[in-house]
XYZ file of C-alpha atoms in Angstrom:
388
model
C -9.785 -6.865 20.075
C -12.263 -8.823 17.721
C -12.019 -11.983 16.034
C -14.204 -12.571 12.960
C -16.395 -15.529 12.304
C -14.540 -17.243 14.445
C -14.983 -20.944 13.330
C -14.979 -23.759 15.783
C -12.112 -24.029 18.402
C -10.600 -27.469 17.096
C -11.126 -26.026 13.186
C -9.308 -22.806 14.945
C -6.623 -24.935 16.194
C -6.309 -26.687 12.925
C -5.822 -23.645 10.499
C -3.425 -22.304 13.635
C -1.617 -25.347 13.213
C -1.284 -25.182 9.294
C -0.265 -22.148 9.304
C 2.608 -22.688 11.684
C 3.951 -25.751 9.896
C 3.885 -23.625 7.026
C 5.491 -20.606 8.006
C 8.345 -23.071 9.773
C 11.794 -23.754 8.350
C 15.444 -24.086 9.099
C 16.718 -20.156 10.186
C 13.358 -19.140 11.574
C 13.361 -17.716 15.128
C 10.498 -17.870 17.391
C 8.262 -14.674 18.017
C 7.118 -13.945 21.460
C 3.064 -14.748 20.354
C 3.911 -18.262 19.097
C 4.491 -17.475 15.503
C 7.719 -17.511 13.543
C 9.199 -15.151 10.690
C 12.141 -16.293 8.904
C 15.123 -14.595 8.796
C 15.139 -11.386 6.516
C 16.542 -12.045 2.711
C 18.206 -9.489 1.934
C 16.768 -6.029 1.707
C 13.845 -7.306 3.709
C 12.584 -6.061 6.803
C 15.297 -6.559 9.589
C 14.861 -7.470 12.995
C 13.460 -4.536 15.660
C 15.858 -2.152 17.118
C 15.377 0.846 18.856
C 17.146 3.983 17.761
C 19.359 6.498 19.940
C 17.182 8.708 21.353
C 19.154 11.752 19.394
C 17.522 10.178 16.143
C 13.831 9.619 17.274
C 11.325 11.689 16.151
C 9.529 13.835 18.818
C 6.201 12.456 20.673
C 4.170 15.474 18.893
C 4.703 16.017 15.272
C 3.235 18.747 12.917
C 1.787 19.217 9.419
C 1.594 22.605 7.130
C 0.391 22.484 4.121
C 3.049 24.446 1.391
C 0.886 24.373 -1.586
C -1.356 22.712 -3.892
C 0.490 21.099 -6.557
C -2.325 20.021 -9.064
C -5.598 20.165 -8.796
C -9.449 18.988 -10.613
C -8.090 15.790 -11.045
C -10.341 12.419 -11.342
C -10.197 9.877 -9.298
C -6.749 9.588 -8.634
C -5.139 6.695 -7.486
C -1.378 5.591 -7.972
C 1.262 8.428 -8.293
C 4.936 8.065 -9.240
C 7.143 11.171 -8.808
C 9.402 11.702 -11.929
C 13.006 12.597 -11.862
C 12.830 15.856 -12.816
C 10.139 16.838 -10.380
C 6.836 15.800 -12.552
C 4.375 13.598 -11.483
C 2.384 10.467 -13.412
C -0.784 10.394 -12.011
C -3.487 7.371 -12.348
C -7.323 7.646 -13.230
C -8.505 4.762 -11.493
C -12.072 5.021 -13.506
C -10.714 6.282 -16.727
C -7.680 4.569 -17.229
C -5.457 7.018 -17.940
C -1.846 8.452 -16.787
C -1.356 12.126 -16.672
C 1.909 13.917 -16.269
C 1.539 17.171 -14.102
C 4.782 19.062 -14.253
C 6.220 21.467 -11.609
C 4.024 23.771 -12.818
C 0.631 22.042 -12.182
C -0.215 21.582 -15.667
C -1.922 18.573 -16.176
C -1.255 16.201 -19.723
C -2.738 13.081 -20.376
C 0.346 10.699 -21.391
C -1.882 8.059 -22.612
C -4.509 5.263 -21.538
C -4.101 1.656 -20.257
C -5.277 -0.940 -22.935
C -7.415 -3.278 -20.658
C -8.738 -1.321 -17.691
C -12.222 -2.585 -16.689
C -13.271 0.340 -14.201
C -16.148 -1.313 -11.682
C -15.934 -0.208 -7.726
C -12.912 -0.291 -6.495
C -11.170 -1.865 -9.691
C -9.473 0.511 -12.285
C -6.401 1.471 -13.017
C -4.268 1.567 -9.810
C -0.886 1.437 -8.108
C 2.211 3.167 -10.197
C 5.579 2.752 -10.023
C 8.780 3.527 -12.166
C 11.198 1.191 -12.939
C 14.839 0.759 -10.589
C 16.463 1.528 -13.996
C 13.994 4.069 -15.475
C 17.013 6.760 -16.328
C 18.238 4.122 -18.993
C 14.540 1.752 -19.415
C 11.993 4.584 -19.001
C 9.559 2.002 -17.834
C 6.322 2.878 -15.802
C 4.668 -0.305 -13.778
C 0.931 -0.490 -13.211
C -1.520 -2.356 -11.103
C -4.886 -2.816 -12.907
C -8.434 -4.313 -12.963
C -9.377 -6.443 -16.287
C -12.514 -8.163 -17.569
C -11.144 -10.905 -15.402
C -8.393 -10.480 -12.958
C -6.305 -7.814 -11.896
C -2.690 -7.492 -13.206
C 0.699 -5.755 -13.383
C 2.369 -4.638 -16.458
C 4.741 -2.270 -17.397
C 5.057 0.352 -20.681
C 7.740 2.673 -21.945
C 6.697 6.097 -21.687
C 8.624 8.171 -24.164
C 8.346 11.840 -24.052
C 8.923 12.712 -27.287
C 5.552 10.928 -28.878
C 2.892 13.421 -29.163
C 0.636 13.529 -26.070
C -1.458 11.027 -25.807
C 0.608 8.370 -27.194
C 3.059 8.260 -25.400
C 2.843 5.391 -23.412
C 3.677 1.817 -25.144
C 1.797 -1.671 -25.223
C 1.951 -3.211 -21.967
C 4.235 -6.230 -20.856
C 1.895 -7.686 -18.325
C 4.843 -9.101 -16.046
C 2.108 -11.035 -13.712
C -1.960 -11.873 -14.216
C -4.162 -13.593 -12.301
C -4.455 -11.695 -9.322
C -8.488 -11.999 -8.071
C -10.411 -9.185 -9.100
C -13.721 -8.115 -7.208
C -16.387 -5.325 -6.785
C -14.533 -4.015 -3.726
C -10.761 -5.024 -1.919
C -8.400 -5.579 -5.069
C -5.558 -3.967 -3.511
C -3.798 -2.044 -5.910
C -0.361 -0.704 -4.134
C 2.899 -0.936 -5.851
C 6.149 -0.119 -5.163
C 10.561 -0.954 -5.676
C 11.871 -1.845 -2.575
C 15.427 -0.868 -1.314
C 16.512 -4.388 -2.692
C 14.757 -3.145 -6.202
C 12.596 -5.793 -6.511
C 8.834 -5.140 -7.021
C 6.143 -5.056 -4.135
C 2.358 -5.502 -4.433
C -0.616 -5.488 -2.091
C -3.718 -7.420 -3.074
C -7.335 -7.537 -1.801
C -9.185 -10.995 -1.150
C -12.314 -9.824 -3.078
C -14.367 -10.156 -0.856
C -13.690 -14.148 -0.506
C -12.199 -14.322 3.055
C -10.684 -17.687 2.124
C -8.533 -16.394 -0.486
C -6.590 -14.542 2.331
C -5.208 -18.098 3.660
C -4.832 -20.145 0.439
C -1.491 -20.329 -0.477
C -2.500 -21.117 -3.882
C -4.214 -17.305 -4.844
C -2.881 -14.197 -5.363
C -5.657 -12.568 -3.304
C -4.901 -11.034 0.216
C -1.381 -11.080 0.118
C 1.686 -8.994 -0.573
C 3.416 -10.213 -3.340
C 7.336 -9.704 -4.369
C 8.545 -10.540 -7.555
C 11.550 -8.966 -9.996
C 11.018 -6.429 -12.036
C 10.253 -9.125 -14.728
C 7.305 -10.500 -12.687
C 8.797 -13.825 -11.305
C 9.633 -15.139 -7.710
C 12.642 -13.589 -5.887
C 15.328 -15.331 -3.787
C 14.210 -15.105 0.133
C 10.354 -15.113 -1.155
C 8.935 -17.774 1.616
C 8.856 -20.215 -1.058
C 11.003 -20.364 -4.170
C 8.429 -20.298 -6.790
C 6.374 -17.969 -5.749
C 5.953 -14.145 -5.531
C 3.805 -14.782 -2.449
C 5.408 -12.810 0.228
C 3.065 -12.417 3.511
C -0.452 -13.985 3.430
C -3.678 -13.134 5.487
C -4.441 -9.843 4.281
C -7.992 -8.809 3.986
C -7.042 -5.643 1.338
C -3.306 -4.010 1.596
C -3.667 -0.387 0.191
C -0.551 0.714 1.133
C 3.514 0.481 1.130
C 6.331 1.770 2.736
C 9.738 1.077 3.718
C 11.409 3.039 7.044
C 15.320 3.885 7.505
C 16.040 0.515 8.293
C 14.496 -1.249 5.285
C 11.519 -2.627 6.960
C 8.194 -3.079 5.151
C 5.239 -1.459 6.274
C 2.014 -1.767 5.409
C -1.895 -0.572 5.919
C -4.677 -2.906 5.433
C -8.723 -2.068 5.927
C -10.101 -4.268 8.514
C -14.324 -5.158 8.695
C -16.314 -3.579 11.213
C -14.069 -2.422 14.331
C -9.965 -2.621 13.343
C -7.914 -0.701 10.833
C -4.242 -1.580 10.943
C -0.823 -0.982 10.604
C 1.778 -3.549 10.124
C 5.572 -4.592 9.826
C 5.980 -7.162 6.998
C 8.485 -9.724 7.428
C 8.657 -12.638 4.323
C 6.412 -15.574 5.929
C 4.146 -13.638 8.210
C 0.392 -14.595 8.327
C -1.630 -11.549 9.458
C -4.654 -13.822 10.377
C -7.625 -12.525 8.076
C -10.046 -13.879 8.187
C -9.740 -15.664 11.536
C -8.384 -12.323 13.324
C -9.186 -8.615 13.106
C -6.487 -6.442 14.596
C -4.581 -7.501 17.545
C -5.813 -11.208 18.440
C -2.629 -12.432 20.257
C -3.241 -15.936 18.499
C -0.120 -18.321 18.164
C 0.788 -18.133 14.485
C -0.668 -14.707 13.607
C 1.385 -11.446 13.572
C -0.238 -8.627 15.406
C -0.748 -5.205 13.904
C 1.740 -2.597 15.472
C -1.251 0.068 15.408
C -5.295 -0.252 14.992
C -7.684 2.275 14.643
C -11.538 1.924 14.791
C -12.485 1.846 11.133
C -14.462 4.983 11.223
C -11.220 6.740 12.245
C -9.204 4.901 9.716
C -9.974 2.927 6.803
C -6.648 3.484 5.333
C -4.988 3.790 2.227
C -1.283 4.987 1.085
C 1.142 4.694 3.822
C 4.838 6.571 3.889
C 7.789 6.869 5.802
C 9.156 10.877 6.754
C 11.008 12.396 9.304
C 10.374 9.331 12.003
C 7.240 8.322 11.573
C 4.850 6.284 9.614
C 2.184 8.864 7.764
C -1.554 6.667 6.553
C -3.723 8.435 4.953
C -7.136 7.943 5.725
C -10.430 7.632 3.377
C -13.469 7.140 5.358
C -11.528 8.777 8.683
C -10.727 11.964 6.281
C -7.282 12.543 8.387
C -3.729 12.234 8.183
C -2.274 9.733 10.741
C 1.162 10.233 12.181
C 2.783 7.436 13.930
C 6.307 8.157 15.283
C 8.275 5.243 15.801
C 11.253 3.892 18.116
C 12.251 0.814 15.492
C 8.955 -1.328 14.942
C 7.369 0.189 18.327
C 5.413 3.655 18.377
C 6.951 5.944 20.277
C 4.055 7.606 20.839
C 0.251 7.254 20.442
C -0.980 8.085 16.989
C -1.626 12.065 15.815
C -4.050 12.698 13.497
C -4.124 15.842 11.458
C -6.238 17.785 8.722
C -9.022 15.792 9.982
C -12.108 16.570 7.679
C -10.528 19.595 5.829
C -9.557 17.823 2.555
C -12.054 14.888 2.609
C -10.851 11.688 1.876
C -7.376 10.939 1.878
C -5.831 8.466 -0.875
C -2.278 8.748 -1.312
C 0.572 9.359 0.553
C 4.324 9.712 -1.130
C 7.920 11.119 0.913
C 9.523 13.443 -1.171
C 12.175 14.382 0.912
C 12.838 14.114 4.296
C 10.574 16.112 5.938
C 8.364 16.706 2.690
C 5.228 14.635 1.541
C 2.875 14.628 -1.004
C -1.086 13.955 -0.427
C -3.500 12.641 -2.672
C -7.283 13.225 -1.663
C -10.204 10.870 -3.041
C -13.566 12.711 -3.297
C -14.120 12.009 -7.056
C -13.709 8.170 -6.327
C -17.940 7.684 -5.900
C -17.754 8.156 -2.326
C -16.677 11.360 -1.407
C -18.443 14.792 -1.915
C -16.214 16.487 -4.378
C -16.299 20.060 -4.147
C -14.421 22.442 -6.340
C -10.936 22.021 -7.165
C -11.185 18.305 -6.652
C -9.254 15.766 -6.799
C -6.414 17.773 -5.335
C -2.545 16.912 -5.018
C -1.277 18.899 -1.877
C 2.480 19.711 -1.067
C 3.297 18.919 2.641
C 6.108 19.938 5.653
C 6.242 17.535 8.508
C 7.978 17.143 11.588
C-alpha cells in the first residue's frame, strides 16, 4: 500500500471531500470504503455477483501458444480484428494501418493524416465501428502537434493499397498529449457506445480536474458526444483519477475493466463503474481512502506495468510490458477467485496487446520495436493463443 505525495491531511480531507460531493447524487448507493458509484446506465458495469460454481473458471489456468499469425511488424499498437478473419494493425511511430489477412500477409491500408510520433504518442488504439458491415468505419486514437484525438475513416477495400483509408472525422480533440502516459485504448462497449482511456501526461493534477480530458476514461457515441448515464450530461467523462489507462475490457456480465500503470510500487487492475474516482494522484493501488475505489488486483510495477487487458474463458488476461508476462486473473464476479498466474514470462519480451477471439482463444501483441524493448528477429510478432 503506498500513497503518493501525499499532501497535507486537512488538503487530503478537502480533495476527499470534493470528490465525494461530486461523485454524489440521487440513485447512488454507498460502497463499503466510503465512496459511492451511481447506479449502472445501461450497458454499464452492473453490480458484483458471484457466479455458480459450475461456471467459474478453475484456480489454475493454462496458455499454448497455436501459432504466429504475423510477424516483423513495427511498433504495433491498436489492433481491430476484421469480420472475415483479417486484422488492422496500428504503427504507433509510423502512422500507418496494415491489414494482415489469415494468411499473415501484411498490406499497408494507408496512413493517418496528423500523427505526431514522440514517446509514447503515435498512432494508437483501433476500433471498428458497431455498424461497420453497412458504415465500414475504422476509429483511431492518436497523438497530434498538440493534443491527442479520436477520429474515424472509411476504409474501402476496393481503392488500391495504400489509399484506402479516407480523411478523418475527428469525432473528439483535445485530449492532453505528453512525452509519456497519453493513454491510447479504444473500444465499443456492449451498449455500442465508444470507450477511451487517457493518460494525465505526466501532470498529476489533470487526473482530478473535472475540466480535462487527461486521466480518465471517457464514453461518448460513436459521433464523439456525451452519452445518457455519463456522470454528468455533457460530458464524455466517465471515471476520473487515472494516472494512464492502457487497457479495456468488458466480462460476461458487462462490466468494465480496466489496467492502468501506477509510479514506483503498484500496477493495477480495476472495475469501472460511471462516477468512480480511482484516486491518482493522491493514492497508488489499494489506499482504502473514503471516496477512492480500490484496485481489484496490484502488482509491483516491475512485474506489471500493464497494457491491453481482455476477458476469456473466466478470467481477466493483462498483458505486461516491462513485466514481459501474461497475467491471468480468474474471477468469481468482480472478486479473483484465485491469486494471479503469470505465464510466458520473458519468452516474447514485452507484451502490448491483448484481444478475445473466441472463447477460449486470444490474440497477443508483443512490443520490442516500441524503443524499449530488444527486438530480435521476427519482431514485432502477433501470436495466436488457447487458454483455459
Amino acid at each position: 500500500m503506498r500513497t503518493v505525495q501525499r499532501p497535507a491531511v486537512t488538503a487530503l480531507l478537502a480533495a476527499a471531500a470534493l470528490v465525494l460531493a461530486a461523485g454524489c447524487s440521487s440513485g447512488t448507493a454507498p460502497r463499503p470504503d466510503g465512496g459511492a458509484r451511481p447506479t449502472p446506465a445501461t450497458g454499464s458495469p452492473g453490480a458484483s455477483t458471484s457466479a455458480p460454481a459450475a461456471d467459474l473458471p478453475p484456480p489454475k489456468g493454462s496458455v499454448k501458444v497455436t501459432r504466429t499469425v504475423a510477424q516483423g511488424l513495427k511498433s504495433p499498437w491498436g489492433v481491430a480484428p476484421l469480420p472475415d478473419g483479417g486484422l488492422l494493425v496500428a504503427s504507433r511511430d509510423e502512422g500507418t494501418v496494415s491489414r494482415i489477412d489469415a494468411a499473415g500477409k501484411q498490406t499497408v491500408i494507408g496512413s493517418v493524416p496528423g500523427v505526431k510520433p514522440g514517446g509514447e504518442g503515435g498512432l494508437l488504439g483501433l476500433a471498428l465501428s458497431p455498424a461497420f458491415a453497412s458504415d465500414h468505419q475504422v476509429y483511431a486514437y492518436f497523438t497530434t502537434e498538440s493534443d491527442n484525438r479520436v477520429a474515424r475513416m472509411i476504409y474501402d477495400e476496393k481503392r488500391p493499397a495504400g489509399e484506402q483509408l479516407g480523411a478523418p472525422d475527428t469525432i473528439l480533440r483535445g485530449i492532453p498529449k505528453g512525452t509519456i502516459h497519453n493513454g491510447g485504448r479504444i473500444a465499443f462497449g456492449p451498449d455500442k457506445m465508444l470507450y477511451a482511456g487517457t493518460g494525465e501526461t505526466g501532470d498529476r493534477g489533470l487526473a482530478q480536474d473535472k475540466k480535462s480530458l487527461g486521466g480518465k476514461i471517457l464514453r461518448m457515441t460513436p459521433d464523439g458526444q456525451p452519452v445518457h448515464g455519463n456522470p454528468e450530461a455533457d460530458s464524455v467523462v466517465y471515471s476520473t483519477g487515472h494516472r494512464n489507462v492502457q487497457g479495456l475490457a468488458w466480462d460476461g456480465a458487462n462490466r468494465l475493466w480496466a489496467s492502468e500503470f501506477g509510479q514506483d510500487t503498484w500496477d493495477e487492475l480495476n472495475v469501472i463503474g460511471p462516477g468512480d474516482n480511482d484516486g491518482w494522484p493522491l493514492v497508488e493501488g489499494k489506499g482504502n481512502k473514503p471516496g477512492f475505489v480500490d484496485p481489484v488486483e496490484q502488482w509491483k510495477t516491475s512485474d506489471a506495468s500493464p497494457s491491453g487487458v481482455a476477458y476469456a474463458a473466466g478470467s481477466i488476461w493483462m498483458a505486461s510490458l516491462r513485466g514481459e508476462r501474461l497475467w491471468r486473473i480468474p474471477l468469481d464476479g468482480t472478486k479473483p477467485l484465485a491469486p494471479p498466474e503469470a505465464f510466458l514470462t520473458s519468452t516474447y519480451g514485452r507484451l502490448r496487446t491483448v484481444i478475445a477471439t473466441g472463447p477460449h482463444t486470444l490474440l497477443l501483441v508483443t512490443s520490442e520495436t516500441d524503443g524499449r524493448g530488444t527486438p530480435k528477429p521476427g519482431d514485432d510478432r502477433i501470436l495466436e493463443l488457447e487458454v483455459t
